[in-house]
């Protein structure tokens, strides 16, 4: 199978997902974002399964990778909704922090150009000013990148599983007529022992 095939493309996508998820995991650890940390952990495991299944021609592992990809897209859409504060959702929702204290996005105080001052009397959180990009947009960009990679990976995952299945079916079809194929061991058959026949000439 050539390097420009769907299999090699899926391997490259898995590597990109691993890089993006590990980078996101580091900053979620710094911000004590426990729910995203758990989600990233499962994402890393499933991407490794997809990578292994693609490299070793294991369609079942790729199916697990694709199934998790659907859940991963839904989770990142939820994160975008949280940072957009749609409906009753807010950035302080317990769904992201799991109720842990001092759990907030690391980018809130450490973004590019951000300057944090002391907390005010009305809020325990420090006042942050001067950010070139608000932390909510940074988190949404991270989630959007994960959604795009997951959707493309899902499409290529289904395509690779289809290719593997087609190759197995065609191999079985060709080998089905051959008793010495890779799927069927040669059977022992009894051979008749042939002996030479001598013709004697009779004399009158």
mmCIF file of C-alpha atoms in Angstrom:
data_model
loop_
_atom_site.group_PDB
_atom_site.id
_atom_site.type_symbol
_atom_site.label_atom_id
_atom_site.label_comp_id
_atom_site.label_asym_id
_atom_site.label_seq_id
_atom_site.Cartn_x
_atom_site.Cartn_y
_atom_site.Cartn_z
ATOM 1 C CA UNK A 1 0.000 0.000 0.000
ATOM 2 C CA UNK A 2 1.549 3.283 -1.118
ATOM 3 C CA UNK A 3 2.375 6.154 1.220
ATOM 4 C CA UNK A 4 -0.214 8.416 -0.391
ATOM 5 C CA UNK A 5 -3.012 6.014 0.539
ATOM 6 C CA UNK A 6 -5.710 6.556 3.128
ATOM 7 C CA UNK A 7 -3.815 4.352 5.572
ATOM 8 C CA UNK A 8 -0.769 6.603 5.657
ATOM 9 C CA UNK A 9 -2.977 9.691 5.821
ATOM 10 C CA UNK A 10 -4.763 8.275 8.853
ATOM 11 C CA UNK A 11 -1.427 7.552 10.531
ATOM 12 C CA UNK A 12 -0.400 11.182 9.977
ATOM 13 C CA UNK A 13 -3.735 12.388 11.372
ATOM 14 C CA UNK A 14 -3.273 10.244 14.486
ATOM 15 C CA UNK A 15 0.147 11.798 15.077
ATOM 16 C CA UNK A 16 -1.342 15.290 14.693
ATOM 17 C CA UNK A 17 -4.095 14.423 17.153
ATOM 18 C CA UNK A 18 -1.566 13.115 19.652
ATOM 19 C CA UNK A 19 0.509 16.298 19.413
ATOM 20 C CA UNK A 20 -2.542 18.569 19.745
ATOM 21 C CA UNK A 21 -4.001 16.572 22.643
ATOM 22 C CA UNK A 22 -0.746 16.344 24.614
ATOM 23 C CA UNK A 23 -0.244 20.108 24.224
ATOM 24 C CA UNK A 24 -3.774 20.711 25.450
ATOM 25 C CA UNK A 25 -3.318 18.264 28.312
ATOM 26 C CA UNK A 26 -0.284 20.148 29.609
ATOM 27 C CA UNK A 27 -2.153 23.444 29.906
ATOM 28 C CA UNK A 28 -5.243 21.764 31.366
ATOM 29 C CA UNK A 29 -3.008 20.284 34.074
ATOM 30 C CA UNK A 30 -1.610 23.740 34.805
ATOM 31 C CA UNK A 31 -5.141 25.064 35.223
ATOM 32 C CA UNK A 32 -6.431 22.050 37.195
ATOM 33 C CA UNK A 33 -9.206 21.487 34.643
ATOM 34 C CA UNK A 34 -10.041 17.974 35.767
ATOM 35 C CA UNK A 35 -12.865 17.107 33.383
ATOM 36 C CA UNK A 36 -10.838 18.074 30.277
ATOM 37 C CA UNK A 37 -7.830 16.241 31.755
ATOM 38 C CA UNK A 38 -9.856 13.010 31.954
ATOM 39 C CA UNK A 39 -11.224 13.544 28.455
ATOM 40 C CA UNK A 40 -7.755 14.171 27.038
ATOM 41 C CA UNK A 41 -6.504 11.006 28.721
ATOM 42 C CA UNK A 42 -9.123 8.854 26.979
ATOM 43 C CA UNK A 43 -8.465 10.700 23.724
ATOM 44 C CA UNK A 44 -4.771 9.843 23.870
ATOM 45 C CA UNK A 45 -5.530 6.168 24.534
ATOM 46 C CA UNK A 46 -8.050 5.879 21.681
ATOM 47 C CA UNK A 47 -5.785 7.692 19.215
ATOM 48 C CA UNK A 48 -2.952 5.300 20.100
ATOM 49 C CA UNK A 49 -5.343 2.401 19.473
ATOM 50 C CA UNK A 50 -6.274 3.889 16.109
ATOM 51 C CA UNK A 51 -2.625 4.396 15.240
ATOM 52 C CA UNK A 52 -1.755 0.825 16.203
ATOM 53 C CA UNK A 53 -4.760 -0.596 14.353
ATOM 54 C CA UNK A 54 -3.894 1.319 11.200
ATOM 55 C CA UNK A 55 -0.253 0.311 11.258
ATOM 56 C CA UNK A 56 -0.916 -3.337 12.132
ATOM 57 C CA UNK A 57 -3.998 -3.782 9.906
ATOM 58 C CA UNK A 58 -6.411 -4.244 12.851
ATOM 59 C CA UNK A 59 -9.841 -2.900 11.793
ATOM 60 C CA UNK A 60 -11.409 -3.434 15.238
ATOM 61 C CA UNK A 61 -9.038 -0.955 16.844
ATOM 62 C CA UNK A 62 -9.865 1.588 14.155
ATOM 63 C CA UNK A 63 -13.583 1.080 14.841
ATOM 64 C CA UNK A 64 -12.948 1.888 18.523
ATOM 65 C CA UNK A 65 -11.032 4.990 17.430
ATOM 66 C CA UNK A 66 -13.893 6.130 15.175
ATOM 67 C CA UNK A 67 -16.540 5.469 17.832
ATOM 68 C CA UNK A 68 -14.634 7.514 20.400
ATOM 69 C CA UNK A 69 -14.162 10.240 17.763
ATOM 70 C CA UNK A 70 -17.926 10.843 17.708
ATOM 71 C CA UNK A 71 -17.985 11.267 21.498
ATOM 72 C CA UNK A 72 -14.907 13.485 21.336
ATOM 73 C CA UNK A 73 -16.581 15.815 18.830
ATOM 74 C CA UNK A 74 -19.652 16.080 21.070
ATOM 75 C CA UNK A 75 -17.488 16.880 24.115
ATOM 76 C CA UNK A 76 -15.601 19.651 22.321
ATOM 77 C CA UNK A 77 -18.836 21.143 21.023
ATOM 78 C CA UNK A 78 -20.000 21.261 24.631
ATOM 79 C CA UNK A 79 -16.781 23.051 25.636
ATOM 80 C CA UNK A 80 -17.352 25.669 22.934
ATOM 81 C CA UNK A 81 -20.895 26.172 24.208
ATOM 82 C CA UNK A 82 -19.549 26.621 27.748
ATOM 83 C CA UNK A 83 -17.077 29.339 26.765
ATOM 84 C CA UNK A 84 -19.728 31.031 24.633
ATOM 85 C CA UNK A 85 -21.937 30.889 27.759
ATOM 86 C CA UNK A 86 -24.937 29.632 25.847
ATOM 87 C CA UNK A 87 -28.082 29.229 27.917
ATOM 88 C CA UNK A 88 -27.281 28.577 31.563
ATOM 89 C CA UNK A 89 -23.686 27.506 30.879
ATOM 90 C CA UNK A 90 -20.815 29.593 32.257
ATOM 91 C CA UNK A 91 -17.036 29.271 32.403
ATOM 92 C CA UNK A 92 -17.332 28.373 36.083
ATOM 93 C CA UNK A 93 -19.623 25.415 35.383
ATOM 94 C CA UNK A 94 -18.795 22.337 37.532
ATOM 95 C CA UNK A 95 -18.845 20.199 34.366
ATOM 96 C CA UNK A 96 -15.322 21.422 33.576
ATOM 97 C CA UNK A 97 -13.847 21.727 37.062
ATOM 98 C CA UNK A 98 -15.667 18.830 38.767
ATOM 99 C CA UNK A 99 -16.148 21.196 41.690
ATOM 100 C CA UNK A 100 -12.429 21.559 42.385
ATOM 101 C CA UNK A 101 -11.359 24.906 43.915
ATOM 102 C CA UNK A 102 -9.006 27.239 42.023
ATOM 103 C CA UNK A 103 -9.780 25.424 38.797
ATOM 104 C CA UNK A 104 -9.750 27.789 35.839
ATOM 105 C CA UNK A 105 -8.215 27.913 32.401
ATOM 106 C CA UNK A 106 -4.457 28.525 32.539
ATOM 107 C CA UNK A 107 -4.806 30.952 29.633
ATOM 108 C CA UNK A 108 -6.966 33.293 31.715
ATOM 109 C CA UNK A 109 -3.958 34.781 33.503
ATOM 110 C CA UNK A 110 -1.060 33.650 31.320
ATOM 111 C CA UNK A 111 -2.183 34.527 27.828
ATOM 112 C CA UNK A 112 -0.123 36.700 25.491
ATOM 113 C CA UNK A 113 0.072 40.206 26.985
ATOM 114 C CA UNK A 114 -2.065 39.346 30.018
ATOM 115 C CA UNK A 115 -1.342 41.151 33.277
ATOM 116 C CA UNK A 116 -3.012 39.872 36.446
ATOM 117 C CA UNK A 117 -3.578 42.154 39.412
ATOM 118 C CA UNK A 118 -4.688 41.317 42.947
ATOM 119 C CA UNK A 119 -8.204 40.119 43.628
ATOM 120 C CA UNK A 120 -10.816 42.723 44.481
ATOM 121 C CA UNK A 121 -13.173 42.750 47.422
ATOM 122 C CA UNK A 122 -16.073 41.535 45.285
ATOM 123 C CA UNK A 123 -14.219 38.699 43.562
ATOM 124 C CA UNK A 124 -11.637 36.157 44.610
ATOM 125 C CA UNK A 125 -10.281 35.892 41.080
ATOM 126 C CA UNK A 126 -7.500 38.286 40.048
ATOM 127 C CA UNK A 127 -8.292 41.020 37.567
ATOM 128 C CA UNK A 128 -6.646 40.326 34.202
ATOM 129 C CA UNK A 129 -6.060 43.063 31.641
ATOM 130 C CA UNK A 130 -4.084 43.645 28.447
ATOM 131 C CA UNK A 131 -4.662 40.215 26.852
ATOM 132 C CA UNK A 132 -4.224 40.161 23.095
ATOM 133 C CA UNK A 133 -6.646 37.232 22.924
ATOM 134 C CA UNK A 134 -9.161 36.403 25.617
ATOM 135 C CA UNK A 135 -8.787 32.989 27.207
ATOM 136 C CA UNK A 136 -12.273 31.945 26.079
ATOM 137 C CA UNK A 137 -11.211 32.287 22.440
ATOM 138 C CA UNK A 138 -8.024 30.321 23.104
ATOM 139 C CA UNK A 139 -10.027 27.452 24.598
ATOM 140 C CA UNK A 140 -12.537 27.534 21.753
ATOM 141 C CA UNK A 141 -9.738 27.448 19.190
ATOM 142 C CA UNK A 142 -8.296 24.381 20.905
ATOM 143 C CA UNK A 143 -11.714 22.712 20.854
ATOM 144 C CA UNK A 144 -12.304 23.635 17.198
ATOM 145 C CA UNK A 145 -8.950 22.121 16.180
ATOM 146 C CA UNK A 146 -9.860 18.901 17.976
ATOM 147 C CA UNK A 147 -13.246 18.805 16.229
ATOM 148 C CA UNK A 148 -11.716 19.243 12.775
ATOM 149 C CA UNK A 149 -9.056 16.586 13.367
ATOM 150 C CA UNK A 150 -11.618 14.166 14.825
ATOM 151 C CA UNK A 151 -14.022 14.560 11.893
ATOM 152 C CA UNK A 152 -11.291 14.086 9.290
ATOM 153 C CA UNK A 153 -9.899 11.141 11.271
ATOM 154 C CA UNK A 154 -13.370 9.572 11.463
ATOM 155 C CA UNK A 155 -13.806 9.822 7.683
ATOM 156 C CA UNK A 156 -10.406 8.315 6.950
ATOM 157 C CA UNK A 157 -10.924 5.688 9.665
ATOM 158 C CA UNK A 158 -14.116 4.435 7.999
ATOM 159 C CA UNK A 159 -12.350 4.464 4.637
ATOM 160 C CA UNK A 160 -9.390 2.451 5.942
ATOM 161 C CA UNK A 161 -11.673 -0.109 7.611
ATOM 162 C CA UNK A 162 -13.510 -0.469 4.298
ATOM 163 C CA UNK A 163 -10.214 -0.979 2.458
ATOM 164 C CA UNK A 164 -9.039 -3.617 4.938
ATOM 165 C CA UNK A 165 -12.374 -5.446 4.668
ATOM 166 C CA UNK A 166 -12.280 -5.380 0.870
ATOM 167 C CA UNK A 167 -8.737 -6.725 0.820
ATOM 168 C CA UNK A 168 -9.660 -9.573 3.178
ATOM 169 C CA UNK A 169 -12.727 -10.487 1.106
ATOM 170 C CA UNK A 170 -10.800 -10.485 -2.159
ATOM 171 C CA UNK A 171 -8.038 -12.591 -0.634
ATOM 172 C CA UNK A 172 -10.548 -15.117 0.686
ATOM 173 C CA UNK A 173 -12.259 -15.248 -2.702
ATOM 174 C CA UNK A 174 -9.048 -15.929 -4.573
ATOM 175 C CA UNK A 175 -7.734 -18.393 -2.037
ATOM 176 C CA UNK A 176 -11.047 -20.205 -1.727
ATOM 177 C CA UNK A 177 -10.433 -22.156 -4.897
ATOM 178 C CA UNK A 178 -6.924 -23.138 -3.974
ATOM 179 C CA UNK A 179 -6.416 -25.878 -1.437
ATOM 180 C CA UNK A 180 -2.927 -24.527 -0.821
ATOM 181 C CA UNK A 181 -3.980 -20.918 -0.030
ATOM 182 C CA UNK A 182 -2.845 -18.986 3.039
ATOM 183 C CA UNK A 183 -6.150 -19.652 4.818
ATOM 184 C CA UNK A 184 -6.302 -23.375 4.170
ATOM 185 C CA UNK A 185 -3.541 -25.832 4.828
ATOM 186 C CA UNK A 186 -2.825 -28.445 2.183
ATOM 187 C CA UNK A 187 -4.708 -31.650 2.810
ATOM 188 C CA UNK A 188 -3.079 -35.028 2.721
ATOM 189 C CA UNK A 189 -4.404 -37.184 -0.066
ATOM 190 C CA UNK A 190 -3.805 -40.789 -0.732
ATOM 191 C CA UNK A 191 -1.911 -41.539 -3.888
ATOM 192 C CA UNK A 192 -2.135 -44.798 -5.752
ATOM 193 C CA UNK A 193 1.194 -46.487 -5.977
ATOM 194 C CA UNK A 194 2.077 -46.992 -9.603
ATOM 195 C CA UNK A 195 4.172 -49.912 -10.629
ATOM 196 C CA UNK A 196 5.710 -50.553 -14.038
ATOM 197 C CA UNK A 197 4.022 -53.133 -16.260
ATOM 198 C CA UNK A 198 6.194 -55.580 -18.160
ATOM 199 C CA UNK A 199 4.942 -57.061 -21.419
ATOM 200 C CA UNK A 200 6.294 -60.493 -22.165
ATOM 201 C CA UNK A 201 6.474 -61.650 -25.740
ATOM 202 C CA UNK A 202 5.227 -65.221 -26.389
ATOM 203 C CA UNK A 203 6.937 -67.438 -28.890
ATOM 204 C CA UNK A 204 5.097 -69.893 -31.036
#
